[in-house]
């Protein structure tokens, strides 16, 4: 989906994948140039197979490789929440915005792993951005690509 600039919004939308407006807890970390690991927790503002926007007190620098765990709502039968584990690169960072009083960053995902809890055991499946764009299907036959 590409949106053209309008008189109200001079910025064109460059995303080609769907984003879902979800506020879910996120834990993330990155390594600085000196090799020190930094981390923080926050909330996603929106989420898609190719990217995420996170608000938090601490924001990784532009271009940093960031590892993220997004915790999904817990189904009634689960003893722990399922999570999305993603590794991406920070492509935009912002200070406080009109929408949020916290700084935030957008990351483009390179890999995405869904870790599900089934029958008390954690199962995980790996998908890369290429898997999503190729229209592969998961074990249960559901379509994983975004159309």
Short mmCIF file of C-alpha atoms in Angstrom, two decimals:
data_model
loop_
_atom_site.label_atom_id
_atom_site.label_comp_id
_atom_site.label_asym_id
_atom_site.label_seq_id
_atom_site.Cartn_x
_atom_site.Cartn_y
_atom_site.Cartn_z
CA UNK A 1 0.00 0.00 0.00
CA UNK A 2 1.56 3.28 -1.10
CA UNK A 3 -0.05 6.58 -0.20
CA UNK A 4 0.69 9.65 -2.31
CA UNK A 5 1.45 13.04 -0.71
CA UNK A 6 -1.61 15.23 -0.16
CA UNK A 7 -2.00 18.91 0.68
CA UNK A 8 -2.67 17.85 4.30
CA UNK A 9 0.32 15.49 4.44
CA UNK A 10 3.34 16.26 2.26
CA UNK A 11 5.04 12.99 3.26
CA UNK A 12 4.39 9.90 1.12
CA UNK A 13 3.82 6.58 2.88
CA UNK A 14 6.69 4.21 1.98
CA UNK A 15 5.45 1.09 3.76
CA UNK A 16 4.41 -1.79 1.56
CA UNK A 17 3.29 -4.10 4.39
CA UNK A 18 0.32 -3.74 6.70
CA UNK A 19 0.84 -2.32 10.17
CA UNK A 20 -1.52 -3.20 13.00
CA UNK A 21 -2.17 -0.59 15.71
CA UNK A 22 -1.40 -2.72 18.76
CA UNK A 23 -0.14 -1.60 22.16
CA UNK A 24 1.83 -4.60 23.43
CA UNK A 25 4.76 -4.83 25.89
CA UNK A 26 8.20 -4.96 24.26
CA UNK A 27 11.65 -5.71 25.70
CA UNK A 28 14.57 -4.75 23.47
CA UNK A 29 18.36 -4.50 23.52
CA UNK A 30 21.25 -3.39 21.35
CA UNK A 31 25.03 -3.19 21.51
CA UNK A 32 26.86 0.15 21.27
CA UNK A 33 30.13 0.81 19.41
CA UNK A 34 32.15 -0.01 22.56
CA UNK A 35 30.46 -3.42 22.84
CA UNK A 36 28.26 -2.56 25.84
CA UNK A 37 24.76 -4.01 25.78
CA UNK A 38 21.89 -1.61 26.49
CA UNK A 39 18.28 -2.53 26.97
CA UNK A 40 14.91 -1.18 27.92
CA UNK A 41 11.26 -2.08 27.95
CA UNK A 42 8.42 -0.17 26.35
CA UNK A 43 5.33 -0.66 24.23
CA UNK A 44 4.80 -1.07 20.53
CA UNK A 45 2.54 1.50 18.90
CA UNK A 46 2.12 -0.51 15.72
CA UNK A 47 3.43 -3.81 14.45
CA UNK A 48 3.78 -5.62 11.12
CA UNK A 49 5.79 -8.48 9.67
CA UNK A 50 8.42 -6.10 8.35
CA UNK A 51 8.60 -3.50 11.09
CA UNK A 52 7.62 -2.14 14.46
CA UNK A 53 7.36 1.22 16.21
CA UNK A 54 8.31 1.19 19.90
CA UNK A 55 7.90 3.89 22.56
CA UNK A 56 10.26 3.74 25.55
CA UNK A 57 12.33 5.86 27.95
CA UNK A 58 15.55 4.81 26.20
CA UNK A 59 15.88 4.70 22.39
CA UNK A 60 18.64 2.96 20.40
CA UNK A 61 20.62 5.12 17.96
CA UNK A 62 19.77 5.32 14.29
CA UNK A 63 21.22 2.34 12.39
CA UNK A 64 21.64 0.15 15.49
CA UNK A 65 20.83 -3.54 15.25
CA UNK A 66 18.11 -4.19 17.83
CA UNK A 67 16.76 -7.44 19.25
CA UNK A 68 13.12 -7.29 20.39
CA UNK A 69 10.59 -9.49 22.17
CA UNK A 70 6.95 -8.47 21.76
CA UNK A 71 4.67 -10.19 24.26
CA UNK A 72 1.30 -11.25 22.83
CA UNK A 73 -1.88 -11.40 24.92
CA UNK A 74 -2.08 -14.64 26.86
CA UNK A 75 -4.83 -17.05 25.77
CA UNK A 76 -6.92 -18.44 28.64
CA UNK A 77 -5.35 -21.92 28.35
CA UNK A 78 -1.72 -20.74 28.36
CA UNK A 79 0.53 -20.59 31.41
CA UNK A 80 2.77 -17.94 29.83
CA UNK A 81 2.37 -15.45 27.02
CA UNK A 82 3.51 -16.19 23.50
CA UNK A 83 5.95 -13.75 21.99
CA UNK A 84 7.33 -12.45 18.74
CA UNK A 85 11.12 -12.35 18.69
CA UNK A 86 12.53 -10.05 16.01
CA UNK A 87 15.90 -8.70 15.01
CA UNK A 88 15.92 -5.48 13.06
CA UNK A 89 17.66 -2.20 12.36
CA UNK A 90 16.58 1.21 13.70
CA UNK A 91 15.50 3.28 10.71
CA UNK A 92 13.93 6.23 12.56
CA UNK A 93 14.07 7.62 16.06
CA UNK A 94 12.04 10.44 17.55
CA UNK A 95 11.92 12.41 20.75
CA UNK A 96 8.55 13.13 22.37
CA UNK A 97 5.76 13.33 19.81
CA UNK A 98 2.22 14.77 19.89
CA UNK A 99 0.94 11.16 20.07
CA UNK A 100 3.23 10.05 22.91
CA UNK A 101 5.13 11.73 25.70
CA UNK A 102 7.85 9.09 25.36
CA UNK A 103 10.57 8.93 22.72
CA UNK A 104 10.19 6.19 20.13
CA UNK A 105 11.88 4.36 17.30
CA UNK A 106 10.92 2.46 14.17
CA UNK A 107 12.80 -0.71 13.27
CA UNK A 108 12.75 -2.67 10.03
CA UNK A 109 12.73 -6.39 10.89
CA UNK A 110 15.28 -8.71 9.30
CA UNK A 111 14.09 -11.89 11.01
CA UNK A 112 10.95 -12.72 12.95
CA UNK A 113 10.30 -15.75 15.17
CA UNK A 114 6.95 -16.60 16.72
CA UNK A 115 7.35 -18.41 20.03
CA UNK A 116 4.08 -20.04 20.99
CA UNK A 117 3.08 -21.84 24.15
CA UNK A 118 1.22 -25.06 23.42
CA UNK A 119 0.49 -27.67 26.03
CA UNK A 120 2.96 -26.12 28.45
CA UNK A 121 5.84 -26.25 25.96
CA UNK A 122 7.25 -23.42 23.92
CA UNK A 123 7.37 -24.03 20.19
CA UNK A 124 9.02 -21.62 17.82
CA UNK A 125 9.02 -21.16 14.09
CA UNK A 126 11.48 -18.98 12.20
CA UNK A 127 10.38 -16.68 9.41
CA UNK A 128 12.43 -14.07 7.64
CA UNK A 129 11.08 -11.03 5.85
CA UNK A 130 11.59 -12.98 2.61
CA UNK A 131 9.36 -15.78 3.91
CA UNK A 132 6.57 -13.28 4.50
CA UNK A 133 6.88 -11.67 1.10
CA UNK A 134 7.02 -15.05 -0.67
CA UNK A 135 3.58 -16.01 0.66
CA UNK A 136 4.61 -19.19 2.49
CA UNK A 137 2.22 -21.03 4.74
CA UNK A 138 2.71 -22.22 8.30
CA UNK A 139 2.16 -25.70 9.71
CA UNK A 140 -1.57 -25.11 10.07
CA UNK A 141 -1.81 -23.81 6.50
CA UNK A 142 -2.45 -20.19 7.41
CA UNK A 143 -1.02 -17.65 5.00
CA UNK A 144 1.92 -15.77 6.53
CA UNK A 145 2.40 -13.12 3.90
CA UNK A 146 0.72 -9.76 3.93
CA UNK A 147 -1.24 -9.02 0.80
#
